[in-house]
PDB file of N, CA and C in Angstrom:
ATOM      1  N   MET A  14     153.614 -17.980 -57.494  1.00 39.00           N
ATOM      2  CA  MET A  14     152.238 -17.670 -57.546  1.00 39.00           C
ATOM      3  C   MET A  14     151.487 -19.022 -57.674  1.00 39.00           C
ATOM      4  N   ARG A  15     150.450 -19.196 -56.909  1.00 43.00           N
ATOM      5  CA  ARG A  15     149.688 -20.428 -56.952  1.00 43.00           C
ATOM      6  C   ARG A  15     148.601 -20.241 -57.958  1.00 43.00           C
ATOM      7  N   PRO A  16     148.272 -21.321 -58.681  1.00 48.00           N
ATOM      8  CA  PRO A  16     147.110 -21.286 -59.575  1.00 48.00           C
ATOM      9  C   PRO A  16     145.780 -21.139 -58.767  1.00 48.00           C
ATOM     10  N   LEU A  17     144.778 -20.636 -59.323  1.00 45.00           N
ATOM     11  CA  LEU A  17     143.522 -20.560 -58.680  1.00 45.00           C
ATOM     12  C   LEU A  17     142.931 -21.971 -58.438  1.00 45.00           C
ATOM     13  N   SER A  18     142.463 -22.065 -57.212  1.00 47.00           N
ATOM     14  CA  SER A  18     141.812 -23.294 -56.924  1.00 47.00           C
ATOM     15  C   SER A  18     140.326 -23.417 -57.495  1.00 47.00           C
ATOM     16  N   LEU A  19     139.811 -24.548 -57.427  1.00 44.00           N
ATOM     17  CA  LEU A  19     138.377 -24.734 -57.922  1.00 44.00           C
ATOM     18  C   LEU A  19     137.490 -23.840 -57.183  1.00 44.00           C
ATOM     19  N   THR A  20     137.644 -23.624 -55.834  1.00 41.00           N
ATOM     20  CA  THR A  20     136.835 -22.771 -55.008  1.00 41.00           C
ATOM     21  C   THR A  20     136.892 -21.377 -55.499  1.00 41.00           C
ATOM     22  N   CYS A  21     138.105 -20.960 -55.770  1.00 41.00           N
ATOM     23  CA  CYS A  21     138.325 -19.558 -56.258  1.00 41.00           C
ATOM     24  C   CYS A  21     137.696 -19.378 -57.582  1.00 41.00           C
ATOM     25  N   LEU A  22     137.810 -20.395 -58.478  1.00 43.00           N
ATOM     26  CA  LEU A  22     137.079 -20.251 -59.758  1.00 43.00           C
ATOM     27  C   LEU A  22     135.631 -20.237 -59.626  1.00 43.00           C
ATOM     28  N   ALA A  23     135.130 -20.968 -58.647  1.00 45.00           N
ATOM     29  CA  ALA A  23     133.584 -20.963 -58.451  1.00 45.00           C
ATOM     30  C   ALA A  23     133.194 -19.639 -57.939  1.00 45.00           C
ATOM     31  N   VAL A  24     133.990 -19.042 -57.017  1.00 42.00           N
ATOM     32  CA  VAL A  24     133.584 -17.659 -56.494  1.00 42.00           C
ATOM     33  C   VAL A  24     133.724 -16.654 -57.615  1.00 42.00           C
ATOM     34  N   LEU A  25     134.755 -16.721 -58.418  1.00 45.00           N
ATOM     35  CA  LEU A  25     134.945 -15.767 -59.537  1.00 45.00           C
ATOM     36  C   LEU A  25     133.791 -15.840 -60.540  1.00 45.00           C
ATOM     37  N   SER A  26     133.203 -17.119 -60.713  1.00 47.00           N
ATOM     38  CA  SER A  26     132.249 -17.360 -61.665  1.00 47.00           C
ATOM     39  C   SER A  26     130.799 -17.210 -61.234  1.00 47.00           C
ATOM     40  N   LEU A  27     130.603 -16.930 -60.009  1.00 45.00           N
ATOM     41  CA  LEU A  27     129.208 -16.874 -59.482  1.00 45.00           C
ATOM     42  C   LEU A  27     128.357 -15.854 -60.182  1.00 45.00           C
ATOM     43  N   ALA A  28     128.808 -14.721 -60.321  1.00 43.00           N
ATOM     44  CA  ALA A  28     127.909 -13.697 -60.984  1.00 43.00           C
ATOM     45  C   ALA A  28     127.721 -14.024 -62.429  1.00 43.00           C
ATOM     46  N   PRO A  29     128.833 -14.251 -63.166  1.00 47.00           N
ATOM     47  CA  PRO A  29     128.543 -14.556 -64.634  1.00 47.00           C
ATOM     48  C   PRO A  29     127.704 -15.838 -64.876  1.00 47.00           C
ATOM     49  N   MET A  30     127.871 -16.776 -63.913  1.00 44.00           N
ATOM     50  CA  MET A  30     127.089 -18.024 -64.098  1.00 44.00           C
ATOM     51  C   MET A  30     125.608 -17.749 -63.987  1.00 44.00           C
ATOM     52  N   ALA A  31     125.212 -16.759 -63.086  1.00 43.00           N
ATOM     53  CA  ALA A  31     123.794 -16.399 -62.989  1.00 43.00           C
ATOM     54  C   ALA A  31     123.281 -15.927 -64.305  1.00 43.00           C
ATOM     55  N   LEU A  32     124.082 -15.282 -65.119  1.00 52.00           N
ATOM     56  CA  LEU A  32     123.716 -14.732 -66.431  1.00 52.00           C
ATOM     57  C   LEU A  32     123.869 -15.870 -67.451  1.00 52.00           C
ATOM     58  N   ALA A  33     124.790 -16.818 -67.252  1.00 54.00           N
ATOM     59  CA  ALA A  33     125.015 -17.777 -68.217  1.00 54.00           C
ATOM     60  C   ALA A  33     124.399 -19.151 -67.953  1.00 54.00           C
ATOM     61  N   ASN A  34     123.405 -19.177 -67.038  1.00 64.00           N
ATOM     62  CA  ASN A  34     122.755 -20.496 -66.768  1.00 64.00           C
ATOM     63  C   ASN A  34     122.164 -21.150 -68.060  1.00 64.00           C
ATOM     64  N   ASP A  35     121.826 -20.293 -68.978  1.00 79.00           N
ATOM     65  CA  ASP A  35     121.103 -20.852 -70.292  1.00 79.00           C
ATOM     66  C   ASP A  35     122.184 -21.175 -71.293  1.00 79.00           C
ATOM     67  N   ARG A  36     123.437 -21.107 -71.021  1.00 86.00           N
ATOM     68  CA  ARG A  36     124.553 -21.409 -71.997  1.00 86.00           C
ATOM     69  C   ARG A  36     124.548 -22.882 -72.196  1.00 86.00           C
ATOM     70  N   PRO A  37     124.517 -23.412 -73.421  1.00 88.00           N
ATOM     71  CA  PRO A  37     124.505 -24.807 -73.666  1.00 88.00           C
ATOM     72  C   PRO A  37     125.962 -25.381 -73.347  1.00 88.00           C
ATOM     73  N   PRO A  38     125.951 -26.579 -72.667  1.00 92.00           N
ATOM     74  CA  PRO A  38     127.214 -27.191 -72.386  1.00 92.00           C
ATOM     75  C   PRO A  38     128.063 -27.437 -73.574  1.00 92.00           C
ATOM     76  N   PRO A  39     129.343 -27.668 -73.531  1.00 93.00           N
ATOM     77  CA  PRO A  39     130.140 -27.965 -74.687  1.00 93.00           C
ATOM     78  C   PRO A  39     129.865 -29.267 -75.257  1.00 93.00           C
ATOM     79  N   ARG A  40     129.942 -29.391 -76.565  1.00 94.00           N
ATOM     80  CA  ARG A  40     129.820 -30.704 -77.286  1.00 94.00           C
ATOM     81  C   ARG A  40     131.040 -31.458 -76.850  1.00 94.00           C
ATOM     82  N   GLU A  41     130.795 -32.820 -76.746  1.00 92.00           N
ATOM     83  CA  GLU A  41     131.974 -33.724 -76.345  1.00 92.00           C
ATOM     84  C   GLU A  41     132.821 -33.789 -77.542  1.00 92.00           C
ATOM     85  N   ASN A  42     134.202 -33.781 -77.088  1.00 92.00           N
ATOM     86  CA  ASN A  42     135.385 -33.929 -78.026  1.00 92.00           C
ATOM     87  C   ASN A  42     135.361 -32.756 -79.052  1.00 92.00           C
ATOM     88  N   ASP A  43     134.955 -31.593 -78.676  1.00 95.00           N
ATOM     89  CA  ASP A  43     134.954 -30.436 -79.505  1.00 95.00           C
ATOM     90  C   ASP A  43     135.702 -29.349 -78.861  1.00 95.00           C
ATOM     91  N   PRO A  44     137.014 -29.196 -79.053  1.00 95.00           N
ATOM     92  CA  PRO A  44     137.820 -28.190 -78.240  1.00 95.00           C
ATOM     93  C   PRO A  44     137.359 -26.697 -78.514  1.00 95.00           C
ATOM     94  N   ASP A  45     136.928 -26.504 -79.749  1.00 95.00           N
ATOM     95  CA  ASP A  45     136.367 -25.060 -79.985  1.00 95.00           C
ATOM     96  C   ASP A  45     135.177 -24.741 -79.281  1.00 95.00           C
ATOM     97  N   ASP A  46     134.329 -25.814 -79.150  1.00 96.00           N
ATOM     98  CA  ASP A  46     133.087 -25.536 -78.274  1.00 96.00           C
ATOM     99  C   ASP A  46     133.394 -25.442 -76.879  1.00 96.00           C
ATOM    100  N   PHE A  47     134.428 -26.118 -76.355  1.00 96.00           N
ATOM    101  CA  PHE A  47     134.794 -26.071 -74.985  1.00 96.00           C
ATOM    102  C   PHE A  47     135.316 -24.658 -74.690  1.00 96.00           C
ATOM    103  N   VAL A  48     136.117 -24.015 -75.599  1.00 97.00           N
ATOM    104  CA  VAL A  48     136.532 -22.711 -75.526  1.00 97.00           C
ATOM    105  C   VAL A  48     135.349 -21.750 -75.412  1.00 97.00           C
ATOM    106  N   ARG A  49     134.389 -21.915 -76.278  1.00 96.00           N
ATOM    107  CA  ARG A  49     133.155 -21.039 -76.279  1.00 96.00           C
ATOM    108  C   ARG A  49     132.539 -21.162 -74.934  1.00 96.00           C
ATOM    109  N   TYR A  50     132.317 -22.355 -74.445  1.00 96.00           N
ATOM    110  CA  TYR A  50     131.608 -22.579 -73.194  1.00 96.00           C
ATOM    111  C   TYR A  50     132.263 -21.965 -71.962  1.00 96.00           C
ATOM    112  N   ILE A  51     133.668 -22.199 -71.825  1.00 96.00           N
ATOM    113  CA  ILE A  51     134.277 -21.666 -70.634  1.00 96.00           C
ATOM    114  C   ILE A  51     134.335 -20.130 -70.604  1.00 96.00           C
ATOM    115  N   PHE A  52     134.424 -19.586 -71.847  1.00 96.00           N
ATOM    116  CA  PHE A  52     134.413 -18.086 -71.804  1.00 96.00           C
ATOM    117  C   PHE A  52     132.968 -17.541 -71.542  1.00 96.00           C
ATOM    118  N   GLU A  53     131.949 -18.173 -72.156  1.00 95.00           N
ATOM    119  CA  GLU A  53     130.586 -17.742 -71.958  1.00 95.00           C
ATOM    120  C   GLU A  53     130.131 -17.772 -70.561  1.00 95.00           C
ATOM    121  N   ILE A  54     130.464 -18.785 -69.797  1.00 95.00           N
ATOM    122  CA  ILE A  54     130.122 -18.948 -68.387  1.00 95.00           C
ATOM    123  C   ILE A  54     130.924 -18.011 -67.454  1.00 95.00           C
ATOM    124  N   ASN A  55     131.978 -17.348 -68.022  1.00 95.00           N
ATOM    125  CA  ASN A  55     132.785 -16.495 -67.277  1.00 95.00           C
ATOM    126  C   ASN A  55     132.797 -15.097 -67.794  1.00 95.00           C
ATOM    127  N   ALA A  56     131.668 -14.660 -68.205  1.00 94.00           N
ATOM    128  CA  ALA A  56     131.372 -13.304 -68.789  1.00 94.00           C
ATOM    129  C   ALA A  56     132.334 -12.932 -69.865  1.00 94.00           C
ATOM    130  N   CYS A  57     132.825 -13.962 -70.693  1.00 96.00           N
ATOM    131  CA  CYS A  57     133.630 -13.786 -71.970  1.00 96.00           C
ATOM    132  C   CYS A  57     135.133 -13.387 -71.684  1.00 96.00           C
ATOM    133  N   VAL A  58     135.462 -13.289 -70.361  1.00 97.00           N
ATOM    134  CA  VAL A  58     136.788 -12.812 -70.115  1.00 97.00           C
ATOM    135  C   VAL A  58     137.443 -13.762 -69.090  1.00 97.00           C
ATOM    136  N   LEU A  59     138.678 -14.224 -69.307  1.00 98.00           N
ATOM    137  CA  LEU A  59     139.385 -15.062 -68.399  1.00 98.00           C
ATOM    138  C   LEU A  59     140.864 -14.625 -68.336  1.00 98.00           C
ATOM    139  N   THR A  60     141.475 -14.843 -67.228  1.00 97.00           N
ATOM    140  CA  THR A  60     142.974 -14.563 -67.147  1.00 97.00           C
ATOM    141  C   THR A  60     143.638 -15.868 -67.522  1.00 97.00           C
ATOM    142  N   GLU A  61     144.952 -15.814 -67.764  1.00 97.00           N
ATOM    143  CA  GLU A  61     145.778 -16.895 -68.087  1.00 97.00           C
ATOM    144  C   GLU A  61     145.792 -17.878 -67.052  1.00 97.00           C
ATOM    145  N   ALA A  62     145.851 -17.455 -65.782  1.00 97.00           N
ATOM    146  CA  ALA A  62     145.884 -18.390 -64.654  1.00 97.00           C
ATOM    147  C   ALA A  62     144.526 -19.245 -64.573  1.00 97.00           C
ATOM    148  N   GLN A  63     143.464 -18.461 -64.889  1.00 97.00           N
ATOM    149  CA  GLN A  63     142.110 -19.110 -64.846  1.00 97.00           C
ATOM    150  C   GLN A  63     141.991 -20.236 -65.936  1.00 97.00           C
ATOM    151  N   LEU A  64     142.488 -19.889 -67.071  1.00 98.00           N
ATOM    152  CA  LEU A  64     142.470 -20.874 -68.247  1.00 98.00           C
ATOM    153  C   LEU A  64     143.335 -22.044 -67.890  1.00 98.00           C
ATOM    154  N   LEU A  65     144.458 -21.831 -67.319  1.00 97.00           N
ATOM    155  CA  LEU A  65     145.341 -22.940 -66.927  1.00 97.00           C
ATOM    156  C   LEU A  65     144.688 -23.878 -66.019  1.00 97.00           C
ATOM    157  N   GLN A  66     144.057 -23.263 -65.002  1.00 97.00           N
ATOM    158  CA  GLN A  66     143.352 -24.030 -63.975  1.00 97.00           C
ATOM    159  C   GLN A  66     142.192 -24.826 -64.555  1.00 97.00           C
ATOM    160  N   ILE A  67     141.365 -24.192 -65.458  1.00 97.00           N
ATOM    161  CA  ILE A  67     140.283 -24.792 -66.000  1.00 97.00           C
ATOM    162  C   ILE A  67     140.734 -26.062 -66.860  1.00 97.00           C
ATOM    163  N   TYR A  68     141.767 -25.943 -67.678  1.00 97.00           N
ATOM    164  CA  TYR A  68     142.266 -27.037 -68.388  1.00 97.00           C
ATOM    165  C   TYR A  68     142.805 -28.139 -67.491  1.00 97.00           C
ATOM    166  N   GLN A  69     143.467 -27.768 -66.465  1.00 97.00           N
ATOM    167  CA  GLN A  69     143.972 -28.866 -65.521  1.00 97.00           C
ATOM    168  C   GLN A  69     142.832 -29.570 -64.827  1.00 97.00           C
ATOM    169  N   ASP A  70     141.755 -28.765 -64.494  1.00 96.00           N
ATOM    170  CA  ASP A  70     140.549 -29.359 -63.877  1.00 96.00           C
ATOM    171  C   ASP A  70     139.850 -30.302 -64.877  1.00 96.00           C
ATOM    172  N   ALA A  71     139.910 -30.070 -66.140  1.00 95.00           N
ATOM    173  CA  ALA A  71     139.392 -30.793 -67.196  1.00 95.00           C
ATOM    174  C   ALA A  71     140.109 -32.096 -67.533  1.00 95.00           C
ATOM    175  N   GLY A  72     141.298 -32.284 -66.792  1.00 95.00           N
ATOM    176  CA  GLY A  72     142.001 -33.534 -66.938  1.00 95.00           C
ATOM    177  C   GLY A  72     143.319 -33.466 -67.675  1.00 95.00           C
ATOM    178  N   HIS A  73     143.629 -32.251 -68.132  1.00 95.00           N
ATOM    179  CA  HIS A  73     144.942 -32.079 -68.756  1.00 95.00           C
ATOM    180  C   HIS A  73     146.089 -31.945 -67.704  1.00 95.00           C
ATOM    181  N   GLY A  74     147.212 -32.541 -67.973  1.00 96.00           N
ATOM    182  CA  GLY A  74     148.344 -32.344 -67.057  1.00 96.00           C
ATOM    183  C   GLY A  74     148.835 -30.941 -67.276  1.00 96.00           C
ATOM    184  N   LEU A  75     149.828 -30.595 -66.488  1.00 97.00           N
ATOM    185  CA  LEU A  75     150.416 -29.249 -66.621  1.00 97.00           C
ATOM    186  C   LEU A  75     150.823 -28.807 -68.004  1.00 97.00           C
ATOM    187  N   MET A  76     151.567 -29.751 -68.705  1.00 97.00           N
ATOM    188  CA  MET A  76     152.032 -29.586 -69.949  1.00 97.00           C
ATOM    189  C   MET A  76     150.928 -29.333 -71.030  1.00 97.00           C
ATOM    190  N   GLY A  77     149.984 -30.290 -70.871  1.00 97.00           N
ATOM    191  CA  GLY A  77     148.818 -30.220 -71.810  1.00 97.00           C
ATOM    192  C   GLY A  77     147.992 -29.002 -71.661  1.00 97.00           C
ATOM    193  N   ALA A  78     147.810 -28.614 -70.316  1.00 97.00           N
ATOM    194  CA  ALA A  78     147.058 -27.391 -70.023  1.00 97.00           C
ATOM    195  C   ALA A  78     147.737 -26.169 -70.443  1.00 97.00           C
ATOM    196  N   ASN A  79     149.141 -26.074 -70.288  1.00 97.00           N
ATOM    197  CA  ASN A  79     149.847 -24.932 -70.757  1.00 97.00           C
ATOM    198  C   ASN A  79     149.800 -24.874 -72.376  1.00 97.00           C
ATOM    199  N   ASN A  80     149.870 -25.988 -73.079  1.00 97.00           N
ATOM    200  CA  ASN A  80     149.755 -25.984 -74.493  1.00 97.00           C
ATOM    201  C   ASN A  80     148.337 -25.545 -74.869  1.00 97.00           C
ATOM    202  N   ALA A  81     147.262 -25.906 -74.134  1.00 97.00           N
ATOM    203  CA  ALA A  81     145.935 -25.439 -74.493  1.00 97.00           C
ATOM    204  C   ALA A  81     145.816 -24.008 -74.236  1.00 97.00           C
ATOM    205  N   VAL A  82     146.365 -23.407 -73.223  1.00 97.00           N
ATOM    206  CA  VAL A  82     146.322 -21.973 -72.996  1.00 97.00           C
ATOM    207  C   VAL A  82     147.027 -21.215 -74.096  1.00 97.00           C
ATOM    208  N   ILE A  83     148.188 -21.733 -74.617  1.00 97.00           N
ATOM    209  CA  ILE A  83     148.824 -21.112 -75.751  1.00 97.00           C
ATOM    210  C   ILE A  83     148.048 -21.141 -76.896  1.00 97.00           C
ATOM    211  N   ALA A  84     147.356 -22.305 -77.210  1.00 97.00           N
ATOM    212  CA  ALA A  84     146.489 -22.404 -78.355  1.00 97.00           C
ATOM    213  C   ALA A  84     145.303 -21.484 -78.290  1.00 97.00           C
ATOM    214  N   VAL A  85     144.709 -21.351 -77.101  1.00 97.00           N
ATOM    215  CA  VAL A  85     143.588 -20.396 -76.937  1.00 97.00           C
ATOM    216  C   VAL A  85     144.085 -18.919 -77.160  1.00 97.00           C
ATOM    217  N   SER A  86     145.226 -18.575 -76.575  1.00 96.00           N
ATOM    218  CA  SER A  86     145.683 -17.188 -76.740  1.00 96.00           C
ATOM    219  C   SER A  86     146.018 -16.830 -78.172  1.00 96.00           C
ATOM    220  N   ASN A  87     146.241 -17.788 -79.011  1.00 96.00           N
ATOM    221  CA  ASN A  87     146.545 -17.576 -80.407  1.00 96.00           C
ATOM    222  C   ASN A  87     145.435 -17.616 -81.405  1.00 96.00           C
ATOM    223  N   ARG A  88     144.219 -17.907 -80.828  1.00 97.00           N
ATOM    224  CA  ARG A  88     143.002 -17.924 -81.735  1.00 97.00           C
ATOM    225  C   ARG A  88     142.639 -16.553 -82.256  1.00 97.00           C
ATOM    226  N   GLU A  89     142.041 -16.575 -83.324  1.00 96.00           N
ATOM    227  CA  GLU A  89     141.593 -15.337 -84.029  1.00 96.00           C
ATOM    228  C   GLU A  89     140.407 -14.716 -83.281  1.00 96.00           C
ATOM    229  N   ASP A  90     139.673 -15.472 -82.562  1.00 96.00           N
ATOM    230  CA  ASP A  90     138.481 -14.935 -81.831  1.00 96.00           C
ATOM    231  C   ASP A  90     138.788 -14.586 -80.393  1.00 96.00           C
ATOM    232  N   ILE A  91     140.039 -14.390 -80.090  1.00 97.00           N
ATOM    233  CA  ILE A  91     140.424 -13.984 -78.761  1.00 97.00           C
ATOM    234  C   ILE A  91     141.265 -12.681 -78.861  1.00 97.00           C
ATOM    235  N   GLU A  92     140.912 -11.745 -77.942  1.00 96.00           N
ATOM    236  CA  GLU A  92     141.488 -10.479 -77.905  1.00 96.00           C
ATOM    237  C   GLU A  92     142.348 -10.440 -76.492  1.00 96.00           C
ATOM    238  N   VAL A  93     143.581  -9.868 -76.549  1.00 96.00           N
ATOM    239  CA  VAL A  93     144.309  -9.663 -75.310  1.00 96.00           C
ATOM    240  C   VAL A  93     143.913  -8.408 -74.720  1.00 96.00           C
ATOM    241  N   LEU A  94     143.302  -8.337 -73.515  1.00 96.00           N
ATOM    242  CA  LEU A  94     142.882  -7.176 -72.910  1.00 96.00           C
ATOM    243  C   LEU A  94     144.012  -6.545 -72.073  1.00 96.00           C
ATOM    244  N   ASP A  95     144.758  -7.368 -71.297  1.00 95.00           N
ATOM    245  CA  ASP A  95     145.886  -6.945 -70.501  1.00 95.00           C
ATOM    246  C   ASP A  95     147.005  -7.898 -70.567  1.00 95.00           C
ATOM    247  N   ARG A  96     148.218  -7.413 -70.295  1.00 95.00           N
ATOM    248  CA  ARG A  96     149.348  -8.266 -70.365  1.00 95.00           C
ATOM    249  C   ARG A  96     149.956  -8.541 -68.995  1.00 95.00           C
ATOM    250  N   ASN A  97     149.560  -7.898 -67.908  1.00 93.00           N
ATOM    251  CA  ASN A  97     150.069  -8.130 -66.623  1.00 93.00           C
ATOM    252  C   ASN A  97     148.943  -7.996 -65.574  1.00 93.00           C
ATOM    253  N   PRO A  98     148.237  -9.026 -65.227  1.00 93.00           N
ATOM    254  CA  PRO A  98     148.297 -10.386 -65.720  1.00 93.00           C
ATOM    255  C   PRO A  98     147.601 -10.450 -67.030  1.00 93.00           C
ATOM    256  N   PHE A  99     147.958 -11.547 -67.834  1.00 96.00           N
ATOM    257  CA  PHE A  99     147.262 -11.693 -69.133  1.00 96.00           C
ATOM    258  C   PHE A  99     145.808 -11.914 -68.886  1.00 96.00           C
ATOM    259  N   ARG A 100     144.981 -11.234 -69.565  1.00 97.00           N
ATOM    260  CA  ARG A 100     143.444 -11.406 -69.595  1.00 97.00           C
ATOM    261  C   ARG A 100     143.079 -11.492 -71.011  1.00 97.00           C
ATOM    262  N   TYR A 101     142.217 -12.392 -71.299  1.00 98.00           N
ATOM    263  CA  TYR A 101     141.802 -12.623 -72.704  1.00 98.00           C
ATOM    264  C   TYR A 101     140.220 -12.362 -72.789  1.00 98.00           C
ATOM    265  N   ARG A 102     139.741 -11.844 -73.863  1.00 97.00           N
ATOM    266  CA  ARG A 102     138.307 -11.734 -74.138  1.00 97.00           C
ATOM    267  C   ARG A 102     137.991 -12.513 -75.366  1.00 97.00           C
ATOM    268  N   TYR A 103     136.942 -13.324 -75.375  1.00 97.00           N
ATOM    269  CA  TYR A 103     136.497 -14.126 -76.388  1.00 97.00           C
ATOM    270  C   TYR A 103     135.276 -13.428 -77.119  1.00 97.00           C
ATOM    271  N   TYR A 104     135.311 -13.316 -78.362  1.00 96.00           N
ATOM    272  CA  TYR A 104     134.196 -12.694 -79.137  1.00 96.00           C
ATOM    273  C   TYR A 104     133.707 -13.644 -80.285  1.00 96.00           C
ATOM    274  N   GLY A 105     133.907 -14.951 -80.109  1.00 93.00           N
ATOM    275  CA  GLY A 105     133.540 -15.900 -81.126  1.00 93.00           C
ATOM    276  C   GLY A 105     132.183 -16.461 -81.105  1.00 93.00           C
ATOM    277  N   SER A 106     131.296 -15.938 -80.304  1.00 93.00           N
ATOM    278  CA  SER A 106     129.944 -16.410 -80.266  1.00 93.00           C
ATOM    279  C   SER A 106     128.958 -15.218 -80.181  1.00 93.00           C
ATOM    280  N   ASP A 107     127.729 -15.414 -80.522  1.00 92.00           N
ATOM    281  CA  ASP A 107     126.725 -14.317 -80.365  1.00 92.00           C
ATOM    282  C   ASP A 107     126.654 -13.821 -78.974  1.00 92.00           C
ATOM    283  N   TYR A 108     126.769 -14.664 -78.010  1.00 93.00           N
ATOM    284  CA  TYR A 108     126.736 -14.316 -76.555  1.00 93.00           C
ATOM    285  C   TYR A 108     127.868 -13.339 -76.205  1.00 93.00           C
ATOM    286  N   CYS A 109     129.046 -13.530 -76.819  1.00 93.00           N
ATOM    287  CA  CYS A 109     130.205 -12.808 -76.371  1.00 93.00           C
ATOM    288  C   CYS A 109     130.617 -11.738 -77.475  1.00 93.00           C
ATOM    289  N   SER A 110     129.868 -11.531 -78.454  1.00 83.00           N
ATOM    290  CA  SER A 110     130.162 -10.578 -79.477  1.00 83.00           C
ATOM    291  C   SER A 110     129.632  -9.182 -79.120  1.00 83.00           C
ATOM    292  N   PHE A 111     130.268  -8.533 -78.270  1.00 67.00           N
ATOM    293  CA  PHE A 111     129.856  -7.113 -77.790  1.00 67.00           C
ATOM    294  C   PHE A 111     130.852  -6.152 -78.163  1.00 67.00           C
TER     295      PHE A 111
END
């Protein structure tokens, strides 16, 4: 299975981005705020494949991106919606607390 390309991510994110245009960008060197941001601009739900691609696009190698996905999946403010494929919902911000 191939990871999603940037083009696919952009297409998947078009509708949520229209709603999330007012979302503040993540603070530099703040991994928690980066998690908030990527979920908020994607309607608060991401698949594991999307997370992996986002972290790779952010400059992490495959191993670093994989470790970041594991860390995100273990956060207390993340809920597993599905297991095949893995889909996660973030509820750690006012924007995503529904």
